[in-house]
PDB file of C-alpha atoms in Angstrom:
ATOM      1  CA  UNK V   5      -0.400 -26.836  -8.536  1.00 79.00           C
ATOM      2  CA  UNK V   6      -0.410 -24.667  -5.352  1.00 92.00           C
ATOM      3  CA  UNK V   7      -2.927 -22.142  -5.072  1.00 95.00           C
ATOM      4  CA  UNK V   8       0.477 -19.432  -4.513  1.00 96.00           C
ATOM      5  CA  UNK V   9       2.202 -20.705  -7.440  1.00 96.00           C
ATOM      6  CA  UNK V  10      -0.848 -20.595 -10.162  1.00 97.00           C
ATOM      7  CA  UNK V  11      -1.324 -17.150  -8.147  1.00 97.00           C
ATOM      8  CA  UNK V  12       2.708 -16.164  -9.234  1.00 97.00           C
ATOM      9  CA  UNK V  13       1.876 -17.435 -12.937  1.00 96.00           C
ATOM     10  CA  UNK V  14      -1.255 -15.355 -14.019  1.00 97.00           C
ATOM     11  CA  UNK V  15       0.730 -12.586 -11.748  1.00 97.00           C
ATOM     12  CA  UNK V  16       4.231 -13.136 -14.281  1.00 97.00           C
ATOM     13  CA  UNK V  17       1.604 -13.220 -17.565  1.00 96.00           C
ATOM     14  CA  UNK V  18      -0.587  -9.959 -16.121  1.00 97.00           C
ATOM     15  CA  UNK V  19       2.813  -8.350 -15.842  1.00 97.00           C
ATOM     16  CA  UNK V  20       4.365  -9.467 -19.071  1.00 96.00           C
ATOM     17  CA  UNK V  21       0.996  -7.634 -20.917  1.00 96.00           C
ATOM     18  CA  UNK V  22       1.118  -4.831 -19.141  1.00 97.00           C
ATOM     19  CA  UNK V  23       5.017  -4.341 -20.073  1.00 94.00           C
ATOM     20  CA  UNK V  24       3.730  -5.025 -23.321  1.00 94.00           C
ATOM     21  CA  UNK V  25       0.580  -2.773 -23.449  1.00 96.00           C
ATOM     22  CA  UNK V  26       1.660  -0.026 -21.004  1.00 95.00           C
ATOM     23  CA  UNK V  27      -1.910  -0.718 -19.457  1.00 97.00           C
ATOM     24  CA  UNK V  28      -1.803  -1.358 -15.784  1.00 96.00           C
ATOM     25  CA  UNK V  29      -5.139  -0.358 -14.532  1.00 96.00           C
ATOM     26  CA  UNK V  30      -6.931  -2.433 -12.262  1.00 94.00           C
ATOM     27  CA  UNK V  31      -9.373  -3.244 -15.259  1.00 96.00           C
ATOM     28  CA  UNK V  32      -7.007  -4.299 -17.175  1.00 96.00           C
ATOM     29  CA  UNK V  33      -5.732  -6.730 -14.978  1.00 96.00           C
ATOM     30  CA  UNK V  34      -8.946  -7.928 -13.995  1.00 96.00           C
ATOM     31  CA  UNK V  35      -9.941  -8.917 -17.831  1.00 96.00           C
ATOM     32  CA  UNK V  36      -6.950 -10.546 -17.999  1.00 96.00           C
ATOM     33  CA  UNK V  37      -7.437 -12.509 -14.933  1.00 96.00           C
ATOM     34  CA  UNK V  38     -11.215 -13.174 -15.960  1.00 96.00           C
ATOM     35  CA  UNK V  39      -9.824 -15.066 -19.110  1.00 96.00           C
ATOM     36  CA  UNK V  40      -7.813 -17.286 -17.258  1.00 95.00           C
ATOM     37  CA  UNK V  41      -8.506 -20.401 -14.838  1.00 94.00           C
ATOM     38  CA  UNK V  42      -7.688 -20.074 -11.014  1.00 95.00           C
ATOM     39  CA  UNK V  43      -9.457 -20.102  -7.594  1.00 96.00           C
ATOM     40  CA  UNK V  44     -10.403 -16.822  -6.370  1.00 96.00           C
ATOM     41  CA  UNK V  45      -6.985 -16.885  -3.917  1.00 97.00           C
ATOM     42  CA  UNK V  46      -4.852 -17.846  -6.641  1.00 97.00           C
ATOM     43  CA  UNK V  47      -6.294 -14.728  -8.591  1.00 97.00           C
ATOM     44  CA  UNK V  48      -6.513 -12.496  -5.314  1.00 97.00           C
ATOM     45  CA  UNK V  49      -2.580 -13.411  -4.315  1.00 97.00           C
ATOM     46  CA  UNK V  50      -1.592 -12.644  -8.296  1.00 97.00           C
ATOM     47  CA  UNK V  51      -3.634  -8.967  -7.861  1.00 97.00           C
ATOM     48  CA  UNK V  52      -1.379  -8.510  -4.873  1.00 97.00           C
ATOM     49  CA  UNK V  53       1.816  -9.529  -7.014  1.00 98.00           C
ATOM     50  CA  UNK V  54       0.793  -7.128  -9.636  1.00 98.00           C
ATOM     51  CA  UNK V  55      -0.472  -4.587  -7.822  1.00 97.00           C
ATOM     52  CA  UNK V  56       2.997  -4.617  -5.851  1.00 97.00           C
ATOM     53  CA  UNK V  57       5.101  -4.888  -8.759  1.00 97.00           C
ATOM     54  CA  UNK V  58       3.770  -1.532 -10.124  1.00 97.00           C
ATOM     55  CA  UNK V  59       3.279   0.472  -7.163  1.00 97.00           C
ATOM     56  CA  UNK V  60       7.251   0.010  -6.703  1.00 96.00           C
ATOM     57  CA  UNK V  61       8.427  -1.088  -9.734  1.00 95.00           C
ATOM     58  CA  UNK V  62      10.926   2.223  -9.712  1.00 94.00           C
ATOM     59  CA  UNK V  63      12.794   0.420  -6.441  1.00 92.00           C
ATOM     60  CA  UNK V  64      12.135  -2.566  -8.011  1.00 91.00           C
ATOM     61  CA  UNK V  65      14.506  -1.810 -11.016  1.00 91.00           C
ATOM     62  CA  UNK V  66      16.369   0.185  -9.092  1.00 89.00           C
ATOM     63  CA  UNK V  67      17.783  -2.882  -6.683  1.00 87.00           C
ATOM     64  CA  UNK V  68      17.675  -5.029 -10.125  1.00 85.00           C
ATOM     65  CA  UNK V  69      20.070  -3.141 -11.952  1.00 84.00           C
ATOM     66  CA  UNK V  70      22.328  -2.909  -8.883  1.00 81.00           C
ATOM     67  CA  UNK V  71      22.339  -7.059  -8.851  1.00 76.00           C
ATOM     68  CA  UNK V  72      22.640  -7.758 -12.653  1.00 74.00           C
ATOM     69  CA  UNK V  73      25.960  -6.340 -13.358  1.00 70.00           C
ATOM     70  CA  UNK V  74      26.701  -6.359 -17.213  1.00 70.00           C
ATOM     71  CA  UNK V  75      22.452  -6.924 -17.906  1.00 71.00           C
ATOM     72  CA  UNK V  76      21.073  -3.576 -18.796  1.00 80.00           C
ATOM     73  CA  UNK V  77      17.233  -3.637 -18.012  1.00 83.00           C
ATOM     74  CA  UNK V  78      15.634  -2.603 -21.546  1.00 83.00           C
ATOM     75  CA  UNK V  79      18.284  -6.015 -22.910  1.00 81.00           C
ATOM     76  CA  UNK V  80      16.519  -8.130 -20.689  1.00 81.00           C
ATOM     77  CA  UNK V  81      13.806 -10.520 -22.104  1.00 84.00           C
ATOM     78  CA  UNK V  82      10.576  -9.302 -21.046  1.00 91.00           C
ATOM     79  CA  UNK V  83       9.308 -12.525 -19.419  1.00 91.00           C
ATOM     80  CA  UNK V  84      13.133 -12.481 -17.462  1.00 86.00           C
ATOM     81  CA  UNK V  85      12.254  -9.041 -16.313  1.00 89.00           C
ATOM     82  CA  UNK V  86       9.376  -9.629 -14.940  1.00 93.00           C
ATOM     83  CA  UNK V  87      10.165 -12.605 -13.451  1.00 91.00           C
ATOM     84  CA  UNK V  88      13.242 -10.876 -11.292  1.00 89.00           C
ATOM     85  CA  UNK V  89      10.781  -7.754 -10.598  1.00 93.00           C
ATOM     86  CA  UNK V  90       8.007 -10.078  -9.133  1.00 94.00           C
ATOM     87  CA  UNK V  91      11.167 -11.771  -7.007  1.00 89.00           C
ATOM     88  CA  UNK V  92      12.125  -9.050  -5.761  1.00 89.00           C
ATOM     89  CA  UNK V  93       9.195  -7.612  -5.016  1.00 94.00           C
ATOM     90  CA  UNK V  94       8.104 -10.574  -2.543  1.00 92.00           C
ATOM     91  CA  UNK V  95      11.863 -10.523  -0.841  1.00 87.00           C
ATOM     92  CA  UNK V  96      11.521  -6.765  -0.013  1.00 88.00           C
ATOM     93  CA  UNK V  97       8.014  -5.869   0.394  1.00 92.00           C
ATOM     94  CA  UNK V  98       6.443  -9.402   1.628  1.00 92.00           C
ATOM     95  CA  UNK V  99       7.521 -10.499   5.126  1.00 90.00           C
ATOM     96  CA  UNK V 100       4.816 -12.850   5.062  1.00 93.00           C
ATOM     97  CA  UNK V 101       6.429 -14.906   2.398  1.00 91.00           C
ATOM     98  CA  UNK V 102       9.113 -16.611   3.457  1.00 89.00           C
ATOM     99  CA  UNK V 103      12.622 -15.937   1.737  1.00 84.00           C
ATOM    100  CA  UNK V 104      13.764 -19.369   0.348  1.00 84.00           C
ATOM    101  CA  UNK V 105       9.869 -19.981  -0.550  1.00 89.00           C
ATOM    102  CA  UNK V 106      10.642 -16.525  -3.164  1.00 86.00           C
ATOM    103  CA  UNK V 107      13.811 -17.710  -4.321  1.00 82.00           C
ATOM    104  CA  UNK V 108      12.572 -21.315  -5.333  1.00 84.00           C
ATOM    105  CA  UNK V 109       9.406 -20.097  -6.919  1.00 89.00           C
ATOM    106  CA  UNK V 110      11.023 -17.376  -8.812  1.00 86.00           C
ATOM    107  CA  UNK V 111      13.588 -20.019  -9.853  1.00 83.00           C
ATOM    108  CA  UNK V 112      10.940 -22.770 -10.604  1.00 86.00           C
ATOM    109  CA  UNK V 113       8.802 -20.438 -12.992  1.00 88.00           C
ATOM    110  CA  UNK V 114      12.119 -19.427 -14.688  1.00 84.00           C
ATOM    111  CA  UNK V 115      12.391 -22.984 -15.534  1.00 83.00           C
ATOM    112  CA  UNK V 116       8.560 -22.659 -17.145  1.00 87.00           C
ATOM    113  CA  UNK V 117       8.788 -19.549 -18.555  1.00 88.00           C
ATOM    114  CA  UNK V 118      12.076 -18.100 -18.949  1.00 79.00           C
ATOM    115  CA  UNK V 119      14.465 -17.753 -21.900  1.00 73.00           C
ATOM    116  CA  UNK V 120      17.714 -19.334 -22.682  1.00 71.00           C
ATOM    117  CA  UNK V 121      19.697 -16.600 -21.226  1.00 63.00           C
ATOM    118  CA  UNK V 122      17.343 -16.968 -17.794  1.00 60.00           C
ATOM    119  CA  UNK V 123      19.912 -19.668 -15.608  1.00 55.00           C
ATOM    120  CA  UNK V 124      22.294 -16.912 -16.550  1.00 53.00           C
ATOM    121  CA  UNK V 125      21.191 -13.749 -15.663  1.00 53.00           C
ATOM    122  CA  UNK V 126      19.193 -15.671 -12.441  1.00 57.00           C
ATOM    123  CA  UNK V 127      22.635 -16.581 -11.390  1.00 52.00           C
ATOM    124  CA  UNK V 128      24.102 -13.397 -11.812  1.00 54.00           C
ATOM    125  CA  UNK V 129      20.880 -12.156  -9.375  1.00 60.00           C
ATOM    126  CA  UNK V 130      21.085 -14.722  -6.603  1.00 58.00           C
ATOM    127  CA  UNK V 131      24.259 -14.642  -6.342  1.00 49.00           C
ATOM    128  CA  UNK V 132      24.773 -10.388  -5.622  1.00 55.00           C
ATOM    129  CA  UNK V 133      21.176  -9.882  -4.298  1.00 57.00           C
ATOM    130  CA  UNK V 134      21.771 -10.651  -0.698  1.00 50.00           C
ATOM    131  CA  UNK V 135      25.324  -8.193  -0.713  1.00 45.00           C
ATOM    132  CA  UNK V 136      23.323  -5.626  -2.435  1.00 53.00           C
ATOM    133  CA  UNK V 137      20.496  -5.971  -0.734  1.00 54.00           C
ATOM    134  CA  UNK V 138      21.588  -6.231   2.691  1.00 42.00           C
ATOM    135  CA  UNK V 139      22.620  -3.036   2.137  1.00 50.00           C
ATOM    136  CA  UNK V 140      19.322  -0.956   2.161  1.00 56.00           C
ATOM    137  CA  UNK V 141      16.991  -3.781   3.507  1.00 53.00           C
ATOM    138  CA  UNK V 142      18.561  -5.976   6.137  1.00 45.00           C
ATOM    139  CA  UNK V 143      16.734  -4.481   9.564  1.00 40.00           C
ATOM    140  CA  UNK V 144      14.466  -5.680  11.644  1.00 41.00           C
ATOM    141  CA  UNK V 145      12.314  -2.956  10.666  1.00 41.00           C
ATOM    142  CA  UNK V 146      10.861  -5.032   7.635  1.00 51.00           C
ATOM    143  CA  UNK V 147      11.450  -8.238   9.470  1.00 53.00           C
ATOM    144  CA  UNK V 148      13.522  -9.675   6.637  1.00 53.00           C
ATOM    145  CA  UNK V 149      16.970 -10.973   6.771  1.00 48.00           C
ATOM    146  CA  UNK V 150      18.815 -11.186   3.366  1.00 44.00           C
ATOM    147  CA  UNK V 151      22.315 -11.489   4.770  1.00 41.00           C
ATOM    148  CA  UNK V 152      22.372 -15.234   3.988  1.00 39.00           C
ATOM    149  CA  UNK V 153      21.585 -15.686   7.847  1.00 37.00           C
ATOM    150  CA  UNK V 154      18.152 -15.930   9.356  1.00 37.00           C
ATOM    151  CA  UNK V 155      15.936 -17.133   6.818  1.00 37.00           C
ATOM    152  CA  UNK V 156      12.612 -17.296   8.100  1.00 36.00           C
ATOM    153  CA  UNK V 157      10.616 -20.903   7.793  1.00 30.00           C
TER     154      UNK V 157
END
């Protein structure tokens, strides 16, 4: 496993206990991390994840609930929830990470992790986000390009 994707997977399970626990201090998400296996990028990269998640998780939801028509946020499985926020997170606020590198992980650890309903309602994502999100974050400005066109590599 690639040191990004173990990174993304203590990053999804830090972020499912803290929407569990309502603890996201920087303590708390270093016990967790300490209780877990990982090289000290994977665990640095899932800090950043986390860290990123919470700092914006009001846009976050914001842009989620715009792309999941019909999927009310509280409704959502946790682990689904988290899994979309963390996407979204690295397609708007990580130019360093390519787009279609996002996407697959997000959709990979779906696959791992997710529910039933989580082909679904990751469907029902993909398939608005880049409409939606053209809207408000397609510039040059954040050097991301979510049109469908210009996917970085």
């Amino acid at each position: 496993m690639g040191t990004r994707r173990k990174g993304r997977e203590l990053a999804l399970q830090a972020l499912y206990q803290i929407e569990i626990t309502g603890d996201a201090s920087a303590a708390a998400v270093q016990l967790f991390l300490s209780h877990f296996e990982g090289s000290a990028e994977a665990k640095e990269f899932a800090r950043r994840l986390v860290s990123g998640v919470v700092s914006q998780r009001v846009e976050i939801d914001r842009l989620i609930q715009q792309c999941t028509e019909h999927w009310k946020l509280l409704r959502m499985a946790k682990v689904d929830l988290v899994i979309l926020r963390m996407a979204t997170y690295e397609l708007v606020f990580c130019p360093d990470i390519p787009l279609n590198v996002s996407l697959d992980e997000a959709i990979e650890i779906g696959k791992r992790f997710g529910t039933d309903d989580s082909p679904t309602l990751s469907m029902a994502f993909w398939i608005r986000w880049p409409t939606q999100a053209a809207q408000n974050y397609n510039s040059p400005a954040n050097g991301r390009s979510v049109s469908g066109q210009g996917h970085r590599r």
